[in-house]
Short mmCIF file of C-alpha atoms in Angstrom, two decimals:
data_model
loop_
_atom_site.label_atom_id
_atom_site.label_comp_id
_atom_site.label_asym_id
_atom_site.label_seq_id
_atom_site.Cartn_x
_atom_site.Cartn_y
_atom_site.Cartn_z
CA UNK U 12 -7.67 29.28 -1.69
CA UNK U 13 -4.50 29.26 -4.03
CA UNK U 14 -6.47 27.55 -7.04
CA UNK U 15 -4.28 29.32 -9.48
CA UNK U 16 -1.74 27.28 -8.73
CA UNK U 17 -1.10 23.52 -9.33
CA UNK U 18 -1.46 20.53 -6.43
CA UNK U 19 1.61 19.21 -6.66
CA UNK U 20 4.67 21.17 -9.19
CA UNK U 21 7.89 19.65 -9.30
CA UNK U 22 11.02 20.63 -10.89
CA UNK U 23 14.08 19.09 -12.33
CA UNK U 24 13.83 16.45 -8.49
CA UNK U 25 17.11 13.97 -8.20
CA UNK U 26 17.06 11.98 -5.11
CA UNK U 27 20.38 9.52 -4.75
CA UNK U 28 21.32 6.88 -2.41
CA UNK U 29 25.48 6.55 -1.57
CA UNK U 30 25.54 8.86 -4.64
CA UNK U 31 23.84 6.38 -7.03
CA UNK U 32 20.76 8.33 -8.36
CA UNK U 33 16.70 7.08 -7.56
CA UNK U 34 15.29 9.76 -9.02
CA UNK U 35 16.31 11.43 -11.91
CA UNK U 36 15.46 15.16 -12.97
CA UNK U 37 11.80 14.47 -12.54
CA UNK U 38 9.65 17.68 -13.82
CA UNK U 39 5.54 17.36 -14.04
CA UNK U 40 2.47 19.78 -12.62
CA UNK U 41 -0.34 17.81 -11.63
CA UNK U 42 -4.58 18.69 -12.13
CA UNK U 43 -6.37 19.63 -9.76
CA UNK U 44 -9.62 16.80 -8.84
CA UNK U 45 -7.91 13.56 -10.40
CA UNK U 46 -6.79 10.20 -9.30
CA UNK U 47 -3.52 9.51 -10.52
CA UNK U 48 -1.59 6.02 -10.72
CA UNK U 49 2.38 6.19 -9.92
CA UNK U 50 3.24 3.06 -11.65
CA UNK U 51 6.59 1.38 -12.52
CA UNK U 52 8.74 -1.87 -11.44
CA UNK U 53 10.75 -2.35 -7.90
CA UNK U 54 13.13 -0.30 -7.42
CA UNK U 55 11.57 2.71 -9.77
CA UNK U 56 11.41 5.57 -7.33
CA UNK U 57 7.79 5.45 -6.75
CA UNK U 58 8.37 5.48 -2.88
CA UNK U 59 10.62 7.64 -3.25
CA UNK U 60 9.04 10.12 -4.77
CA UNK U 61 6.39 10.68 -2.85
CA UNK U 62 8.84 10.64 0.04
CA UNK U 63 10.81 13.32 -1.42
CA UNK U 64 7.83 15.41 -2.29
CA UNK U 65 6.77 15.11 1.73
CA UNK U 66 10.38 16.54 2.64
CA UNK U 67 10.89 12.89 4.54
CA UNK U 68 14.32 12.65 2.64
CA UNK U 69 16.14 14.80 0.91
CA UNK U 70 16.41 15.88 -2.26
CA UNK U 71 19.97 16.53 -3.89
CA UNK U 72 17.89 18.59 -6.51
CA UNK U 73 14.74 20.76 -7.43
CA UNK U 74 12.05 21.71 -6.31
CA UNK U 75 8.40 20.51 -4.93
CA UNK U 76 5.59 23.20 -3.90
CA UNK U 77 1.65 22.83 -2.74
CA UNK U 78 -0.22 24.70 -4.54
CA UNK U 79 2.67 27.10 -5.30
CA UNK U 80 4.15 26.92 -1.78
CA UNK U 81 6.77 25.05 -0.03
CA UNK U 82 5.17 21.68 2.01
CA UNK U 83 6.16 22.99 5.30
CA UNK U 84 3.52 25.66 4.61
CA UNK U 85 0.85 23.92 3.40
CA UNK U 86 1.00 20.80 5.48
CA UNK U 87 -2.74 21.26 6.26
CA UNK U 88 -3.75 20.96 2.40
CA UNK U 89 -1.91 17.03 2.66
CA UNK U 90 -3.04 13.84 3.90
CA UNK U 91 -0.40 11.08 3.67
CA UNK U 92 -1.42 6.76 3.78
CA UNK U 93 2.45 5.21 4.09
CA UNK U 94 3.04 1.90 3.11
CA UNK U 95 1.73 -0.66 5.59
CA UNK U 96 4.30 -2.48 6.90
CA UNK U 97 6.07 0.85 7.61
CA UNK U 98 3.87 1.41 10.89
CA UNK U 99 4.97 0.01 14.30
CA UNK U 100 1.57 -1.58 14.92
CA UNK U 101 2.58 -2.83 17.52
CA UNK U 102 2.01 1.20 19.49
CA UNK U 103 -0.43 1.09 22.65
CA UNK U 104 -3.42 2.56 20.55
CA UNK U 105 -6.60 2.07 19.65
CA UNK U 106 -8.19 2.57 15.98
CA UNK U 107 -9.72 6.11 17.08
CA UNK U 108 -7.27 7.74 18.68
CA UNK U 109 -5.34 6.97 15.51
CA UNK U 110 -8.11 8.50 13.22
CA UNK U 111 -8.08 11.60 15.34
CA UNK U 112 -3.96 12.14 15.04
CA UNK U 113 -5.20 13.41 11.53
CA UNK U 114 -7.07 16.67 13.16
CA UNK U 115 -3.48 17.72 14.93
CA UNK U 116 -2.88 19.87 12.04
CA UNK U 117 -5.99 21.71 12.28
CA UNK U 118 -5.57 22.05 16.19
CA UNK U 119 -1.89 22.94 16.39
CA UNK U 120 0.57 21.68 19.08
CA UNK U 121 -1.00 22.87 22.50
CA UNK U 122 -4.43 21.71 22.02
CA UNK U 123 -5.84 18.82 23.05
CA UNK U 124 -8.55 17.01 20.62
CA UNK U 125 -11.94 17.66 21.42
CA UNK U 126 -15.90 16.03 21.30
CA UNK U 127 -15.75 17.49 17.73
CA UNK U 128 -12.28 15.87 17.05
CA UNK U 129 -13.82 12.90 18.15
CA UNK U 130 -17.08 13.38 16.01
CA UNK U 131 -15.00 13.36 13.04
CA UNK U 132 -12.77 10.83 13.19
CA UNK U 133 -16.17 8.57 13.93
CA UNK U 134 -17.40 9.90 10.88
CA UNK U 135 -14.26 9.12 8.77
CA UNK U 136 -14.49 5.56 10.66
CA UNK U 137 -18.10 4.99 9.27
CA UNK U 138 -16.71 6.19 5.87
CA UNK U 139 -14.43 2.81 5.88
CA UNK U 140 -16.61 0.55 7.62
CA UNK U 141 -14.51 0.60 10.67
CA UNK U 142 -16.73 2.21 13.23
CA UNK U 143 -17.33 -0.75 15.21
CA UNK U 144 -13.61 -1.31 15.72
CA UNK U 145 -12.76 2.29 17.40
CA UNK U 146 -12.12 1.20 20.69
CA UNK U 147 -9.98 -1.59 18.84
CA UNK U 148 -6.19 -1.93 19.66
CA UNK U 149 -4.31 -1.55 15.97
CA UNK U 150 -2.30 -4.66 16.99
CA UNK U 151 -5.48 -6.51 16.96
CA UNK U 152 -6.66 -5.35 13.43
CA UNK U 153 -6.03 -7.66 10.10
CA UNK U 154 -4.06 -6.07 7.52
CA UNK U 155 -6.78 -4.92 5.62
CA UNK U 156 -8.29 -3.20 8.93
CA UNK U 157 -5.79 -1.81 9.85
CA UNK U 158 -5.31 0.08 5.96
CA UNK U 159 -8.63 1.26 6.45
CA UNK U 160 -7.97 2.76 9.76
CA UNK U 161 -4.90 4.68 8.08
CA UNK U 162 -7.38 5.86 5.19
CA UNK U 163 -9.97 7.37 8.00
CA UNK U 164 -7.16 9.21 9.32
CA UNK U 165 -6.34 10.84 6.26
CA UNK U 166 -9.42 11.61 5.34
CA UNK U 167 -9.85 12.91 9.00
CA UNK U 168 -7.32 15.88 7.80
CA UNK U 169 -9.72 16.74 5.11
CA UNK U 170 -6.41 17.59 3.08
CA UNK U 171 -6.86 18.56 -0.54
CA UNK U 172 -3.70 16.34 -1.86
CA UNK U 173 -3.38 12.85 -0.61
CA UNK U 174 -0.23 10.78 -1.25
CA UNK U 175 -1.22 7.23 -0.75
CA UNK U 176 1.50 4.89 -0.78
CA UNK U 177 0.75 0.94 -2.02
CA UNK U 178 -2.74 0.98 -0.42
CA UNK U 179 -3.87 -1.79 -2.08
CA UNK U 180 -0.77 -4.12 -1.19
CA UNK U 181 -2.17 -7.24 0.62
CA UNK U 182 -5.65 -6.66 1.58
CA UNK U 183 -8.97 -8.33 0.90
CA UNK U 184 -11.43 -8.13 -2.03
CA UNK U 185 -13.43 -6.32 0.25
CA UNK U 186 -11.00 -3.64 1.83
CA UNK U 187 -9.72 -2.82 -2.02
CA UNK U 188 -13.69 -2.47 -2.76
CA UNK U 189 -13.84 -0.13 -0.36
CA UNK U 190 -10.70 2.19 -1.00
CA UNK U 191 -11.65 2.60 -4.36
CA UNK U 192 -15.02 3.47 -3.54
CA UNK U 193 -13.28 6.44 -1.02
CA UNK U 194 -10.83 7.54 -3.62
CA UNK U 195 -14.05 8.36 -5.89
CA UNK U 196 -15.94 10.44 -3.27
CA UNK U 197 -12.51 11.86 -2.73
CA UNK U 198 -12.29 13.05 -6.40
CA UNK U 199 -15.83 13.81 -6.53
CA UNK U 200 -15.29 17.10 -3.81
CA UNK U 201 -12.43 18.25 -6.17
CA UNK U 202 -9.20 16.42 -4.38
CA UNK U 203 -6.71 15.36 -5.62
CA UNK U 204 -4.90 11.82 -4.98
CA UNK U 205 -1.86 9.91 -5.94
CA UNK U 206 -1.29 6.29 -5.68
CA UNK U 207 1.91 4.12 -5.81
CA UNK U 208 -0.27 1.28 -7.59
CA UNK U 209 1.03 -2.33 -8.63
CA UNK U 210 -1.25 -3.77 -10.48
CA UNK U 211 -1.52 -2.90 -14.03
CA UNK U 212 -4.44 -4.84 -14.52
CA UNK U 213 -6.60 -2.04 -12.86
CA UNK U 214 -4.85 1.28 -13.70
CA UNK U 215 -7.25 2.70 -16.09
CA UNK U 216 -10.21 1.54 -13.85
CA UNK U 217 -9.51 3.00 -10.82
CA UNK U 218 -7.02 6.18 -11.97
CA UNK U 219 -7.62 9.09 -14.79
CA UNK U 220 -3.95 9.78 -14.74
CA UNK U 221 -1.02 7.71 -14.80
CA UNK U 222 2.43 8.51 -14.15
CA UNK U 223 4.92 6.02 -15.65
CA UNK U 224 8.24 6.16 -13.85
CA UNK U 225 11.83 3.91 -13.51
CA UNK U 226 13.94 6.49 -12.05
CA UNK U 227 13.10 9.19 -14.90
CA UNK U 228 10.06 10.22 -15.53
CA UNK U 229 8.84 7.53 -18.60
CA UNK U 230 5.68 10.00 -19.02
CA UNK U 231 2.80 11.67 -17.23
CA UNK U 232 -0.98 12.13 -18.80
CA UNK U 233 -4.30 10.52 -19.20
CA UNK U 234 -5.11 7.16 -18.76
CA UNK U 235 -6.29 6.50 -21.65
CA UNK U 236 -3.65 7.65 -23.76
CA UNK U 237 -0.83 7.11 -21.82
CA UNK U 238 -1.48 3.27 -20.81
CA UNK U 239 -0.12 1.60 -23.70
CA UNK U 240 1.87 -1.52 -24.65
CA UNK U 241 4.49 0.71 -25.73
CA UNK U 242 4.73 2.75 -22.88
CA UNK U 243 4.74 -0.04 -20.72
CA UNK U 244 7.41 -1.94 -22.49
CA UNK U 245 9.62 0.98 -22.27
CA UNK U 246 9.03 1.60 -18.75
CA UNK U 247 9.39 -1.96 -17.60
CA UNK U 248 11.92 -3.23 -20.17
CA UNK U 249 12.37 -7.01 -19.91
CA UNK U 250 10.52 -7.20 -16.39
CA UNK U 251 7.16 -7.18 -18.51
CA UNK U 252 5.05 -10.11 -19.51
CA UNK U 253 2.10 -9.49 -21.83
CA UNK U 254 -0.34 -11.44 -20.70
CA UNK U 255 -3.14 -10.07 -23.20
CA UNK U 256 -2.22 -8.45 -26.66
CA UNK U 257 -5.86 -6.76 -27.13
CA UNK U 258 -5.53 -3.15 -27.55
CA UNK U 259 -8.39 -2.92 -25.25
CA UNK U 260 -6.91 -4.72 -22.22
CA UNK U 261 -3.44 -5.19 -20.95
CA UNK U 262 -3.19 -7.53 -18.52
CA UNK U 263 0.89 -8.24 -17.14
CA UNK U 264 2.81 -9.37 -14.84
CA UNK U 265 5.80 -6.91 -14.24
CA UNK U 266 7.62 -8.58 -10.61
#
């Protein structure tokens, strides 16, 4: 247990494209046990970052450690819920066997998942309502399905960080219901999770943290200080539309 250190430290990140810069010198340390929001318009970084952080793409600068270590050490501590339509769903495989590609980690390479493997990714099935669908195809799953079948697979690693990437994006009253329900019994046993999130409407519902961000970091804190007009308006600039002017709600529209 390294619980001196942070989740998730990174320092002074810059991430470019053809030498145009995504991410600018982006510094924060995040608390341990918290749901935090990564919110911010298209093309922000939000991606991105969490991309970067995971060592999928480089970085032209800085740094990013796990609980004070580099990710390639501490791959066990993270789970990892990519963006939807970035899975081939079309793969030969059914809804379990993708649940149990989360306990590689704990197996390493040469060993082949077991009854317990199995056990576990049943359980983590159950967890999203998805049990009944193990022997299911992924092709053959709705959109919402098939985000819950990526959720029982992280939780399958039993990381401590989780990087969750626009889970919310295009799924049913129900499904969202249910991933916010999962993200609280994730926080509850001391994990910590980050969300690219869209919808401003429900930030400081669903997230104690929020991390405002258009390619530099606009600010990082609570909730409930951070989530103002002001903040907003600076992050989002002209692509914001106040749709309620109560202190107590904001409701916009920021496509």
């Amino acid at each position: 247990m390294q619980e001196q250190h942070r989740p998730l430290s990174i320092k002074g990140l810059t991430v470019a494209y053809q030498k145009k810069p995504v991410l600018q010198n982006i510094t924060f340390d995040i608390p341990e046990g918290k749901l935090i929001g990564i919110v911010g318009p298209n093309g922000a970084g939000k991606s991105t970052l969490i991309k970067a952080a995971l060592g999928l793409i480089p970085r032209l600068t800085g740094d990013v450690s796990i609980y004070g270590k580099p990710y390639r050490e501490q791959r066990k501590l993270v789970g990892y819920v990519p963006q939807r339509e970035s899975v081939d769903w079309d793969f030969p495989t059914s809804a379990l066997d993708v649940v149990m590609m989360g306990r590689y980690g704990h197996l390493g390479w040469f060993k082949r998942p077991g009854s317990k493997e199995r056990q576990i990714a049943l359980e983590c099935l159950e967890k999203v309502g998805m049990a009944d669908f193990a022997g299911r195809q992924i092709s053959q799953l709705s959109g919402g399905q098939q985000q819950r079948i990526f959720l029982a697979r992280a939780l399958a690693q039993d990381a401590r960080l989780y990087f969750m990437d626009e889970p919310f994006v295009g799924v049913d009253a129900a499904t969202e219901k249910a991933i916010i329900t999962l993200l609280n019994e994730l926080k509850k046993q001391g994990k910590t999770v980050l969300v690219v999130h869209h919808d401003l409407s429900t930030v400081k519902e669903y997230f104690d943290w929020v991390m405002l961000l258009n390619v530099k970091l606009m600010g990082i804190g609570p909730a409930d200080e951070l989530f103002t007009k002001e903040n907003l308006q600076r992050t989002y600039g002209g692509r914001l539309t106040l749709l309620n002017r109560s202190d107590d709600a904001i409701f916009v529209s920021a496509r």
